[in-house]
mmCIF file of C-alpha atoms and ligand atoms in Angstrom:
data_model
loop_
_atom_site.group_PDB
_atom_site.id
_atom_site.type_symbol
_atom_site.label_atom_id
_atom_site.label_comp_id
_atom_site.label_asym_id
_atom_site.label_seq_id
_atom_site.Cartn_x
_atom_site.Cartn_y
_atom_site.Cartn_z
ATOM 1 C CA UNK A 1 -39.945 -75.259 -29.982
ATOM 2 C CA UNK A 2 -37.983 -76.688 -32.613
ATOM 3 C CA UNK A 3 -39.852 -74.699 -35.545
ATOM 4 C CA UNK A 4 -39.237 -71.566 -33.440
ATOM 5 C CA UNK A 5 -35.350 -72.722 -33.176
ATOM 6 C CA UNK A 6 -35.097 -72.567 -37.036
ATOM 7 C CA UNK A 7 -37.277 -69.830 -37.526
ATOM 8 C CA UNK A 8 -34.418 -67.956 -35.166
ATOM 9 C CA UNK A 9 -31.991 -69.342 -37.174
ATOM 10 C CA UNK A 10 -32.983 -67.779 -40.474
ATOM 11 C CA UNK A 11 -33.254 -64.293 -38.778
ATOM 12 C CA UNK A 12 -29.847 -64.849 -37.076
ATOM 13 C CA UNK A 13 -28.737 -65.469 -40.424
ATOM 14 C CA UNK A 14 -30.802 -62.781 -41.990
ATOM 15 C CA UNK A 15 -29.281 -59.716 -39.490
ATOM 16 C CA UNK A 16 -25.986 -61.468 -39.840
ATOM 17 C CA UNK A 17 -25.813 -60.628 -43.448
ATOM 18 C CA UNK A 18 -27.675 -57.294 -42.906
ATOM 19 C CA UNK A 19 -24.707 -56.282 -40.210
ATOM 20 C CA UNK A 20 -22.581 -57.269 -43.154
ATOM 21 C CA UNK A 21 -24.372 -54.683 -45.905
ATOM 22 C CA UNK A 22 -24.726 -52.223 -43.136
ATOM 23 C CA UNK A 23 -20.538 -52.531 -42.578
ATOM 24 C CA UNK A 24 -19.902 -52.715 -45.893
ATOM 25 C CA UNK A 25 -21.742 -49.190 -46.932
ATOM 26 C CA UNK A 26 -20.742 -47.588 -44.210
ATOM 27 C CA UNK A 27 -17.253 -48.269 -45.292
ATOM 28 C CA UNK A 28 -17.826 -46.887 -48.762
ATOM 29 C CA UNK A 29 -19.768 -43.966 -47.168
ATOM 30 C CA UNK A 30 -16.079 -43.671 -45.325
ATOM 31 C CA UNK A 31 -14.370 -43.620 -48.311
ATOM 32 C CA UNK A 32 -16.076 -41.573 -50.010
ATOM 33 C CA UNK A 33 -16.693 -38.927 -46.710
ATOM 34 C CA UNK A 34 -13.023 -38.146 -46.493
ATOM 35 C CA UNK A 35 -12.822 -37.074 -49.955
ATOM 36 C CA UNK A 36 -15.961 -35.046 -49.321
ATOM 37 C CA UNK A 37 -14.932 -33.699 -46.622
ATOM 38 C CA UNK A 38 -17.724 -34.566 -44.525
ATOM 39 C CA UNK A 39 -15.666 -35.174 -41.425
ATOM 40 C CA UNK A 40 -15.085 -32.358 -39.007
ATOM 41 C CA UNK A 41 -12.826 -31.727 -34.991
ATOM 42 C CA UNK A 42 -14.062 -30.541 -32.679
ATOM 43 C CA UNK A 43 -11.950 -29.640 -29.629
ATOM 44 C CA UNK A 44 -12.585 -29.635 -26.032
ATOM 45 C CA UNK A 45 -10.362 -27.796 -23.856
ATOM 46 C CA UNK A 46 -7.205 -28.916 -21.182
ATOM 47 C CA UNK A 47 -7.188 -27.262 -17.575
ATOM 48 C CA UNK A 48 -4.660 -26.751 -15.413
ATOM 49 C CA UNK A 49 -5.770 -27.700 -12.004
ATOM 50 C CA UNK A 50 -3.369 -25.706 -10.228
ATOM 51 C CA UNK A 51 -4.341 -22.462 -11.948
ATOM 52 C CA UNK A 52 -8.023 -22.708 -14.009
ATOM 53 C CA UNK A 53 -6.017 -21.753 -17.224
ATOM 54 C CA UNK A 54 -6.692 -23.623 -20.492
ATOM 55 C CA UNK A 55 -3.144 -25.442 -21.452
ATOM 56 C CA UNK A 56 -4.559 -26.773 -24.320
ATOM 57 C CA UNK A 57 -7.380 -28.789 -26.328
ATOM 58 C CA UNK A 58 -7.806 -32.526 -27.228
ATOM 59 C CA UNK A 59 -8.720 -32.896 -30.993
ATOM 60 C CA UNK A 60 -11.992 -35.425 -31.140
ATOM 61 C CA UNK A 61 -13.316 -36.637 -34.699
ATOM 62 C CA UNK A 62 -17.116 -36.542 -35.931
ATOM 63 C CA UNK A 63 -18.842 -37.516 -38.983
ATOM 64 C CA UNK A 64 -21.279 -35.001 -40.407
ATOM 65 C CA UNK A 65 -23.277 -37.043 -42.586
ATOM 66 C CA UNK A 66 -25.612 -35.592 -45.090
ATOM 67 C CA UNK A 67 -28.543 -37.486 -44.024
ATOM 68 C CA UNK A 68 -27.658 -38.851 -40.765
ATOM 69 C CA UNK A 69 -26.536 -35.954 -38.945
ATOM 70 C CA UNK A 70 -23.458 -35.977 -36.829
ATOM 71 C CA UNK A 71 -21.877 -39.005 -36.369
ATOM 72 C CA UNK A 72 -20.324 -39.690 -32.541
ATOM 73 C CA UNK A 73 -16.563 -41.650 -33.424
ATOM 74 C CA UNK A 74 -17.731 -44.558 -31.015
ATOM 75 C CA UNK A 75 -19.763 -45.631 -34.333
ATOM 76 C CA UNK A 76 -17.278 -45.444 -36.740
ATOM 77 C CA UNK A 77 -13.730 -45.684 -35.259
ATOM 78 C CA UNK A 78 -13.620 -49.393 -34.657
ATOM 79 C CA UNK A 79 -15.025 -50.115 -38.093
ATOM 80 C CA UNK A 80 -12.454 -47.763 -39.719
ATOM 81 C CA UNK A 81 -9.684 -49.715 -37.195
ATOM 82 C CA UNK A 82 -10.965 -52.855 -38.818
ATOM 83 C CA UNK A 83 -10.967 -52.067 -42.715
ATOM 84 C CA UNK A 84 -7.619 -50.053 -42.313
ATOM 85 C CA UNK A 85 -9.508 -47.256 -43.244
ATOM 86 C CA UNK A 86 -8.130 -45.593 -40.109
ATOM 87 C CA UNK A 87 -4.666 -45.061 -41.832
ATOM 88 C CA UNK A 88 -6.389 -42.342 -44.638
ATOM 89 C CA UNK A 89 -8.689 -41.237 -42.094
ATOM 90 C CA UNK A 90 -6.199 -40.891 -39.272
ATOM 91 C CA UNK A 91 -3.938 -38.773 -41.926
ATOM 92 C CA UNK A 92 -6.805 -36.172 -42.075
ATOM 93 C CA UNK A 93 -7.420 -35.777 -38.660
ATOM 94 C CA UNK A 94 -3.379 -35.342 -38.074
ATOM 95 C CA UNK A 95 -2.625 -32.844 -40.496
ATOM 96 C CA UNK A 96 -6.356 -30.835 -40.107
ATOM 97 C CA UNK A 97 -5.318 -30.785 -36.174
ATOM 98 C CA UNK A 98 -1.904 -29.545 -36.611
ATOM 99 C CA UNK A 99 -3.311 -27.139 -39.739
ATOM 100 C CA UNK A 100 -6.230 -25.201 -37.181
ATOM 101 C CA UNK A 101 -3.341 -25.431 -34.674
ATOM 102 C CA UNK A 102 -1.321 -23.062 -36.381
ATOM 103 C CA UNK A 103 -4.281 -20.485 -36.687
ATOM 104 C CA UNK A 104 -4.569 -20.012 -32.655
ATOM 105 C CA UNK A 105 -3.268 -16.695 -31.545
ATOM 106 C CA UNK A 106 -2.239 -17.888 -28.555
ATOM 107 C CA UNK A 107 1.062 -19.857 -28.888
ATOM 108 C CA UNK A 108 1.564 -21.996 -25.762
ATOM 109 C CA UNK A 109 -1.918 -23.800 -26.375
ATOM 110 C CA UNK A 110 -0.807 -27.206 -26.912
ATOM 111 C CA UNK A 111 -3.129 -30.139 -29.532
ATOM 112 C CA UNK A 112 -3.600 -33.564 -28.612
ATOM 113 C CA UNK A 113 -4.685 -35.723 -31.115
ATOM 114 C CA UNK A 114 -5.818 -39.634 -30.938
ATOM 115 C CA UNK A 115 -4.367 -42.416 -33.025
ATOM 116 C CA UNK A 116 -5.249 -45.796 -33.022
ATOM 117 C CA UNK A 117 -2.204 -48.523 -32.564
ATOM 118 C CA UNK A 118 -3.534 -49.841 -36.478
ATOM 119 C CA UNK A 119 -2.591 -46.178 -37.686
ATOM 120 C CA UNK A 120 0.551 -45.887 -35.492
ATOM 121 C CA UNK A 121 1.965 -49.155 -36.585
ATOM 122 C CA UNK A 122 1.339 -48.753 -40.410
ATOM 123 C CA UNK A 123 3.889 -46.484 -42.743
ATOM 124 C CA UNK A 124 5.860 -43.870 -41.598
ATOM 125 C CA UNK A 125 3.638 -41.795 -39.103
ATOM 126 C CA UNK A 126 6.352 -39.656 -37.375
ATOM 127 C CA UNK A 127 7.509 -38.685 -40.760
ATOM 128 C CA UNK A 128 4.193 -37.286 -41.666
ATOM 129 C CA UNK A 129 3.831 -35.682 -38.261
ATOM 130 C CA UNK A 130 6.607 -34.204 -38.995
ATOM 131 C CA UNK A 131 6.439 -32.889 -42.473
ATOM 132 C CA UNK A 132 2.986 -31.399 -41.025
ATOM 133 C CA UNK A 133 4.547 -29.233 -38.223
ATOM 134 C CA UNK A 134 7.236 -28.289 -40.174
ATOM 135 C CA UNK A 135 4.422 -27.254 -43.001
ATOM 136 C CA UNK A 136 2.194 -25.496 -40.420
ATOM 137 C CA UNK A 137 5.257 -23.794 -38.740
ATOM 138 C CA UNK A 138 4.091 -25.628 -35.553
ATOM 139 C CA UNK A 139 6.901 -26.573 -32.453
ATOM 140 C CA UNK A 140 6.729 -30.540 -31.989
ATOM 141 C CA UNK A 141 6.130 -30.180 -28.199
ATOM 142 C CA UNK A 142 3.034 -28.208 -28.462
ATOM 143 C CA UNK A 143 1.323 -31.604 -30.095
ATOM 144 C CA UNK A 144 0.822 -34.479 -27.954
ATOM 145 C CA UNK A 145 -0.208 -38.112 -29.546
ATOM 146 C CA UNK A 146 -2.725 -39.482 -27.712
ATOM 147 C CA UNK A 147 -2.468 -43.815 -27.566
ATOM 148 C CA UNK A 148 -3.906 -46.476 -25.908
ATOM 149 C CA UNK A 149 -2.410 -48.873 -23.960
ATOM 150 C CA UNK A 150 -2.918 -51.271 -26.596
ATOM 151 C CA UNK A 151 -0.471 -49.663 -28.560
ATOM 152 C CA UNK A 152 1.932 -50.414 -26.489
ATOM 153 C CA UNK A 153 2.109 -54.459 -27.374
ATOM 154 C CA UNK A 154 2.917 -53.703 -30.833
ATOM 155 C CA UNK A 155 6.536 -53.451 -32.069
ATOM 156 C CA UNK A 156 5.621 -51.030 -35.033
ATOM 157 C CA UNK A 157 3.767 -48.544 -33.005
ATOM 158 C CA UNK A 158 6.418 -48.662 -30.007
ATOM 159 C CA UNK A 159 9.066 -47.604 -32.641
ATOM 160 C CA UNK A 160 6.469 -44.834 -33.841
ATOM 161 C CA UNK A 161 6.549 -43.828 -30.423
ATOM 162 C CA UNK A 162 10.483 -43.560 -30.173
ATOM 163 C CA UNK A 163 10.499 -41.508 -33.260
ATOM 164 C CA UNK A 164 7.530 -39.105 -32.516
ATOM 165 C CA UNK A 165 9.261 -38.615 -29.397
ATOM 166 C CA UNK A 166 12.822 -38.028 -30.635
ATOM 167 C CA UNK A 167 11.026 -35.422 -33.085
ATOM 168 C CA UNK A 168 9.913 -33.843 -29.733
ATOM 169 C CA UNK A 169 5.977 -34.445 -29.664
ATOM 170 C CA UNK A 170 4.877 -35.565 -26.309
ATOM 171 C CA UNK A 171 3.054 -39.339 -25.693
ATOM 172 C CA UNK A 172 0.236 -39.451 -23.758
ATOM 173 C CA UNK A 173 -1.730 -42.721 -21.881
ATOM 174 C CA UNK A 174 -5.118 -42.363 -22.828
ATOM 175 C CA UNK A 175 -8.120 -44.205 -20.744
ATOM 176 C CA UNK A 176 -5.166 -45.393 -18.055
ATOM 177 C CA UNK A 177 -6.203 -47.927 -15.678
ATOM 178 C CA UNK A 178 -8.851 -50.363 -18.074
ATOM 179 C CA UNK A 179 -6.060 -51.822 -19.724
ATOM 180 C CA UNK A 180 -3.423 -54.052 -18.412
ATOM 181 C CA UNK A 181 -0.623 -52.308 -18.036
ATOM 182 C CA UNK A 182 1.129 -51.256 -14.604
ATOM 183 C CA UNK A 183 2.878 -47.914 -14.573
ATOM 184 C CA UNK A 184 6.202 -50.261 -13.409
ATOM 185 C CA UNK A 185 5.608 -51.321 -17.054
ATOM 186 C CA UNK A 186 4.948 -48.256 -18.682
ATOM 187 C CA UNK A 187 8.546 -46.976 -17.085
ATOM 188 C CA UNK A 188 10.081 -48.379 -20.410
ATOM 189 C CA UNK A 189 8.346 -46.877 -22.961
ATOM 190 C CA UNK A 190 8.965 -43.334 -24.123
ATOM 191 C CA UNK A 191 5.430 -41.892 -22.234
ATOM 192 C CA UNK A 192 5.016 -38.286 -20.799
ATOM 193 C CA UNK A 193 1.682 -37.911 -19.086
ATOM 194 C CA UNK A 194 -0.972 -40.467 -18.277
ATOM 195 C CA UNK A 195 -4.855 -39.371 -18.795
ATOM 196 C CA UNK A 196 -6.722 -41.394 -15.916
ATOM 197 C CA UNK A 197 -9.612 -42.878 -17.167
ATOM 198 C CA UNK A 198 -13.607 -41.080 -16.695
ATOM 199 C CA UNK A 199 -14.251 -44.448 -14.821
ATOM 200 C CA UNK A 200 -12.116 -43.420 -12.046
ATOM 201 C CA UNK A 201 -12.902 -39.992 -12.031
ATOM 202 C CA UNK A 202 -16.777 -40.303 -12.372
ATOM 203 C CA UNK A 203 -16.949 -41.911 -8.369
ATOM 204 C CA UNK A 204 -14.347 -39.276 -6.524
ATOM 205 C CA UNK A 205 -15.744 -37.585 -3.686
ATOM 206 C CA UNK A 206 -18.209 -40.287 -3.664
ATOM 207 C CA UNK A 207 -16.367 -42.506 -0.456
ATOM 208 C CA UNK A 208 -12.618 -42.111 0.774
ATOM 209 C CA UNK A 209 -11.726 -45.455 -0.427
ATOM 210 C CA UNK A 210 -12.063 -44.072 -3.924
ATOM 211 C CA UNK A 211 -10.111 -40.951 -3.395
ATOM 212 C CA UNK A 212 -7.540 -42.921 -1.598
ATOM 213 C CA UNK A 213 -7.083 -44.917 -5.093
ATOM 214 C CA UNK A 214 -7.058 -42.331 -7.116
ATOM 215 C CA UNK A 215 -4.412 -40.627 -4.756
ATOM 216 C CA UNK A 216 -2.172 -43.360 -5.037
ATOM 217 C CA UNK A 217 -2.484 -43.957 -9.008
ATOM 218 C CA UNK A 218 -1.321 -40.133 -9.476
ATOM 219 C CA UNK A 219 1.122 -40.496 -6.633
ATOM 220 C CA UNK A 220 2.803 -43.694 -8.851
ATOM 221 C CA UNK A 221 2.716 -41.683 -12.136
ATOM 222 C CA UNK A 222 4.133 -38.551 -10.170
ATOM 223 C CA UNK A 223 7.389 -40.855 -9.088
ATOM 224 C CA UNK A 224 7.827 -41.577 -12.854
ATOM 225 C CA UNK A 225 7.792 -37.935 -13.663
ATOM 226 C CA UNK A 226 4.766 -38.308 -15.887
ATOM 227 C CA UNK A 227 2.280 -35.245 -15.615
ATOM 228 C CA UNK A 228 -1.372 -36.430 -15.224
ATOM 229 C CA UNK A 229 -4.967 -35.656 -16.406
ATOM 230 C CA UNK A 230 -7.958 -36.421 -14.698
ATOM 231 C CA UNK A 231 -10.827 -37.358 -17.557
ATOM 232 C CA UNK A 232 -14.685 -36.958 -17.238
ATOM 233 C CA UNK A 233 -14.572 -34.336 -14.490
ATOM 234 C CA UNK A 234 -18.038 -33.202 -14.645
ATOM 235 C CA UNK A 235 -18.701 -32.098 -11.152
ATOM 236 C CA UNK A 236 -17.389 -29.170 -8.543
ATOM 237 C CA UNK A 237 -17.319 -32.356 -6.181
ATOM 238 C CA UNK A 238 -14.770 -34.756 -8.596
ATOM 239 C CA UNK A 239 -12.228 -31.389 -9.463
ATOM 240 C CA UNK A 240 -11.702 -31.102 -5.478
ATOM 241 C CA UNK A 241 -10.592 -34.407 -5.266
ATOM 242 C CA UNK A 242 -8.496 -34.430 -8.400
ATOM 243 C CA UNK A 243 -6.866 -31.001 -7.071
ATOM 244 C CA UNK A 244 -6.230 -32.325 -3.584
ATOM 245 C CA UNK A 245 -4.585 -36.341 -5.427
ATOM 246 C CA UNK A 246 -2.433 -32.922 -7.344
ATOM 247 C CA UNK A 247 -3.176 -34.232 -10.288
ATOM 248 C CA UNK A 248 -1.739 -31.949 -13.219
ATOM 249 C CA UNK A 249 -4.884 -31.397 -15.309
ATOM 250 C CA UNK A 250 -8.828 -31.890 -16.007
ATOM 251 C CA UNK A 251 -10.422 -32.223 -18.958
ATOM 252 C CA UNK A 252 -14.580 -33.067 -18.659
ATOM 253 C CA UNK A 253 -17.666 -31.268 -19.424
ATOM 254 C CA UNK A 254 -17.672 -28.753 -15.925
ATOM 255 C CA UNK A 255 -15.130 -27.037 -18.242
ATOM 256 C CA UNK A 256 -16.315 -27.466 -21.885
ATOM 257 C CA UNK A 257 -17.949 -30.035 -24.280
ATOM 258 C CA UNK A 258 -16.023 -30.736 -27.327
ATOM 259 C CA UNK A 259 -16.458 -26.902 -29.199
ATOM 260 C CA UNK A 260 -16.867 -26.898 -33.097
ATOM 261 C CA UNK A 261 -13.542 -25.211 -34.172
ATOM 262 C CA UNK A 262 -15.383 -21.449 -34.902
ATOM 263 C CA UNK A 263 -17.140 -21.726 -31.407
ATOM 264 C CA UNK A 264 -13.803 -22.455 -29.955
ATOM 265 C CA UNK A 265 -11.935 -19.382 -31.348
ATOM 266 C CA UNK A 266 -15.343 -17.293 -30.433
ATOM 267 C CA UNK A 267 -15.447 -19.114 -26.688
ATOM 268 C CA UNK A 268 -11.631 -18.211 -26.314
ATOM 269 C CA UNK A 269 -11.014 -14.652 -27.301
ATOM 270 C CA UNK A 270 -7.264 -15.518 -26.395
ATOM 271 C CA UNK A 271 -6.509 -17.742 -29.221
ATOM 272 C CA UNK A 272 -8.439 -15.989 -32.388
ATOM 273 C CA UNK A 273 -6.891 -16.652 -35.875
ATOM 274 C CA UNK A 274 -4.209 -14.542 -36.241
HETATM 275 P P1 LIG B 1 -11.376 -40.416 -25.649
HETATM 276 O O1 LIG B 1 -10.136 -40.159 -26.434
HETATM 277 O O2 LIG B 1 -11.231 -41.014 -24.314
HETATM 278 O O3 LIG B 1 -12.116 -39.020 -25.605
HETATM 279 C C1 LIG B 1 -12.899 -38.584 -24.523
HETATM 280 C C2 LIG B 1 -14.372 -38.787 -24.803
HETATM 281 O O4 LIG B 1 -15.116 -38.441 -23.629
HETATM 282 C C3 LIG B 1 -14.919 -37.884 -25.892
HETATM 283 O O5 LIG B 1 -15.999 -38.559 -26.515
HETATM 284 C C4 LIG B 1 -15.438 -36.687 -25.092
HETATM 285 O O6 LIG B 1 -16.433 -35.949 -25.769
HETATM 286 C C5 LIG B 1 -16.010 -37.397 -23.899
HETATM 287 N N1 LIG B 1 -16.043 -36.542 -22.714
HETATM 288 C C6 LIG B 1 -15.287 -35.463 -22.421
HETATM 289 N N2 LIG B 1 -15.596 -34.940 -21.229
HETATM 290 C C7 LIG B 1 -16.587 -35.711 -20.724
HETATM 291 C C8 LIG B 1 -17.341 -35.685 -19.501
HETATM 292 O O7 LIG B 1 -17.154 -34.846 -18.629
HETATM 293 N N3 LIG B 1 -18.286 -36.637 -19.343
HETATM 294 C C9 LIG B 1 -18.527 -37.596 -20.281
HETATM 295 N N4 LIG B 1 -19.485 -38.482 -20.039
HETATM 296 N N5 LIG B 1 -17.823 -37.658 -21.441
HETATM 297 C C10 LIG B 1 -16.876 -36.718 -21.660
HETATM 298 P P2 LIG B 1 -16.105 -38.664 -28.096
HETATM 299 O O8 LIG B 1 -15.697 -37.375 -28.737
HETATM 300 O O9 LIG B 1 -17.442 -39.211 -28.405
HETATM 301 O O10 LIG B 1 -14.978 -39.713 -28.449
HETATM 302 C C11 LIG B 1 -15.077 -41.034 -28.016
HETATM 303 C C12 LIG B 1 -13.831 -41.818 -28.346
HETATM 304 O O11 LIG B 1 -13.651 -41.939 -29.762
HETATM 305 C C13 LIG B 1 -12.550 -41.141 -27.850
HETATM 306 O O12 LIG B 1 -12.370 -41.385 -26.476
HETATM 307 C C14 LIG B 1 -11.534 -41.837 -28.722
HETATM 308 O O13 LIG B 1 -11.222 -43.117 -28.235
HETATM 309 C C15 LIG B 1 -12.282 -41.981 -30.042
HETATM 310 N N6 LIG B 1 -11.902 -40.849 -30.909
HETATM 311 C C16 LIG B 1 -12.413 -39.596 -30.939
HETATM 312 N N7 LIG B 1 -11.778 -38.842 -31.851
HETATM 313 C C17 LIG B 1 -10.827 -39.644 -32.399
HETATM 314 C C18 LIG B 1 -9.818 -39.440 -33.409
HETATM 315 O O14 LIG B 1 -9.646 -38.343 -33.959
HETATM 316 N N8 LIG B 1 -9.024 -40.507 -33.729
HETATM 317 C C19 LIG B 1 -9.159 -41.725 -33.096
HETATM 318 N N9 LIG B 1 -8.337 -42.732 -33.464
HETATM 319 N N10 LIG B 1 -10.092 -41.943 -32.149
HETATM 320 C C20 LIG B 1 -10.902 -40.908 -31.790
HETATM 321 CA CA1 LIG B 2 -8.227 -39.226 -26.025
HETATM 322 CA CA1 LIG B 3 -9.660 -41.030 -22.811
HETATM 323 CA CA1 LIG B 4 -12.194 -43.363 -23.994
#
């Protein structure tokens, strides 16, 4: 047993360093992706509940990597987070959003974009947001910034927040409910809709104690005056309950996957490049 113990020990070790390597190139490959432009949105569309049109589309990040294909964010979005590689990346994603924005015929469609609280926090992000629309020709509240809750507990970012709003962008909750924030908490901070979680949405229809939660979580936000999306609404099943809690809007794949930005202007002939 003991032999076996060290023997583990060395290949602990061994994977521990090879993690390490594997981090490290990846980070490079980062670096060196941005100014290749290897990274690309794609854009999956907002619903309004209440009528079935398209309000707008959520900007989501992937890596297409010249021998690994395309890259999903979940495996390179924390590591950017860590090695602050999120700031340069982040950038890109903001201005690119705002930049296909402006080529959309139709001009109610609103953008949401996601930023991490380690890109929020760091430099002037609302002045860059701004400089952006004002280079794209682009009304702030047609861009929403996407945040997580754990934005919220840091100072920098909260100011961010102020600002972006003041410019006129709107704030959205993303994944609300699997942090720890209550909306009595969330009344403070300068928030206009709440996106409820795919966790919650995934078991609607499923038994009435479920809808009855979900009921009462829009109900809250509603009382705060914050509009609300329903995530991950894959079924005709979940939309009927997220119509009847009135929530404001679905996003989920019973509407649309995530749409490369060419099949998007293809898939809706209202919003070609002008
Ligand atoms: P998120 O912001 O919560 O985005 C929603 C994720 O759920 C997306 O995954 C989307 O493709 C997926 N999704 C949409 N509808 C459905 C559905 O009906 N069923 C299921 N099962 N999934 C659905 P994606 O694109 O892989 O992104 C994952 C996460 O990566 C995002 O979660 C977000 O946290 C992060 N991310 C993506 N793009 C960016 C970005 O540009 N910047 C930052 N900072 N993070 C990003
Ligand atoms: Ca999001
Ligand atoms: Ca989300
Ligand atoms: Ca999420």
């Amino acid at each position: 047993a003991k032999r076996m113990g060290s023997g583990g020990a060395v290949v602990f070790q061994d994977s521990l360093h090879q993690t390490a390597l594997t981090a490290l190139r990846t980070e490079q490959d980062m670096f060196l992706a941005i100014q290749r432009d290897e990274f690309v949105l794609h854009y999956q569309p907002i619903v309004a509940t209440a009528t079935g049109a398209t309000m707008g589309f959520e900007a989501l990040v992937r890596w297409k990597h010249p021998e690994r294909g395309l890259i999903p964010p979940l495996d390179f979005i924390s590591l950017a987070e860590e090695t602050w590689m999120i700031v340069t990346l982040g950038r890109w994603i903001m201005e690119t959003g705002i930049a296909e924005l402006a080529t959309w015929r139709d001009r109610d469609l609103t953008l949401a974009i996601n930023v991490s609280p380690r890109q929020l926090g760091s430099g002037d992000f609302a002045g860059a947001v701004r400089a952006a629309l004002h280079r794209a020709g682009i009304e702030a509240p047609r861009v929403t910034i996407e945040v997580t809750e754990g934005a919220l507990m840091d100072r920098a970012a909260v100011a961010q927040l102020h600002e972006l709003r003041a410019i006129g962008c709107r704030i959205a909750i993303d994944d609300f409910g699997t942090g720890y924030s209550s909306l009595a908490y969330l009344r403070h901070l300068p928030i206009d809709i709440i996106k409820i979680d795919r966790s919650f949405v995934t078991p609607l229809g499923s038994a009435p104690g479920v809808d009855r939660f979900f009921d009462a979580i829009v109900g809250l936000a509603r009382t705060l005056d914050l509009r609300i999306v329903a995530e991950g609404v894959e079924t005709v099943q979940q939309l009927r309950s997220v119509k009847a809690a009135r929530c404001d809007a679905a996003q989920g794949y019973l509407f649309s996957k995530p749409l490369g930005a060419d099949e998007r202007q293809s898939r809706y002939p209202g919003s070609r490049p002008v």
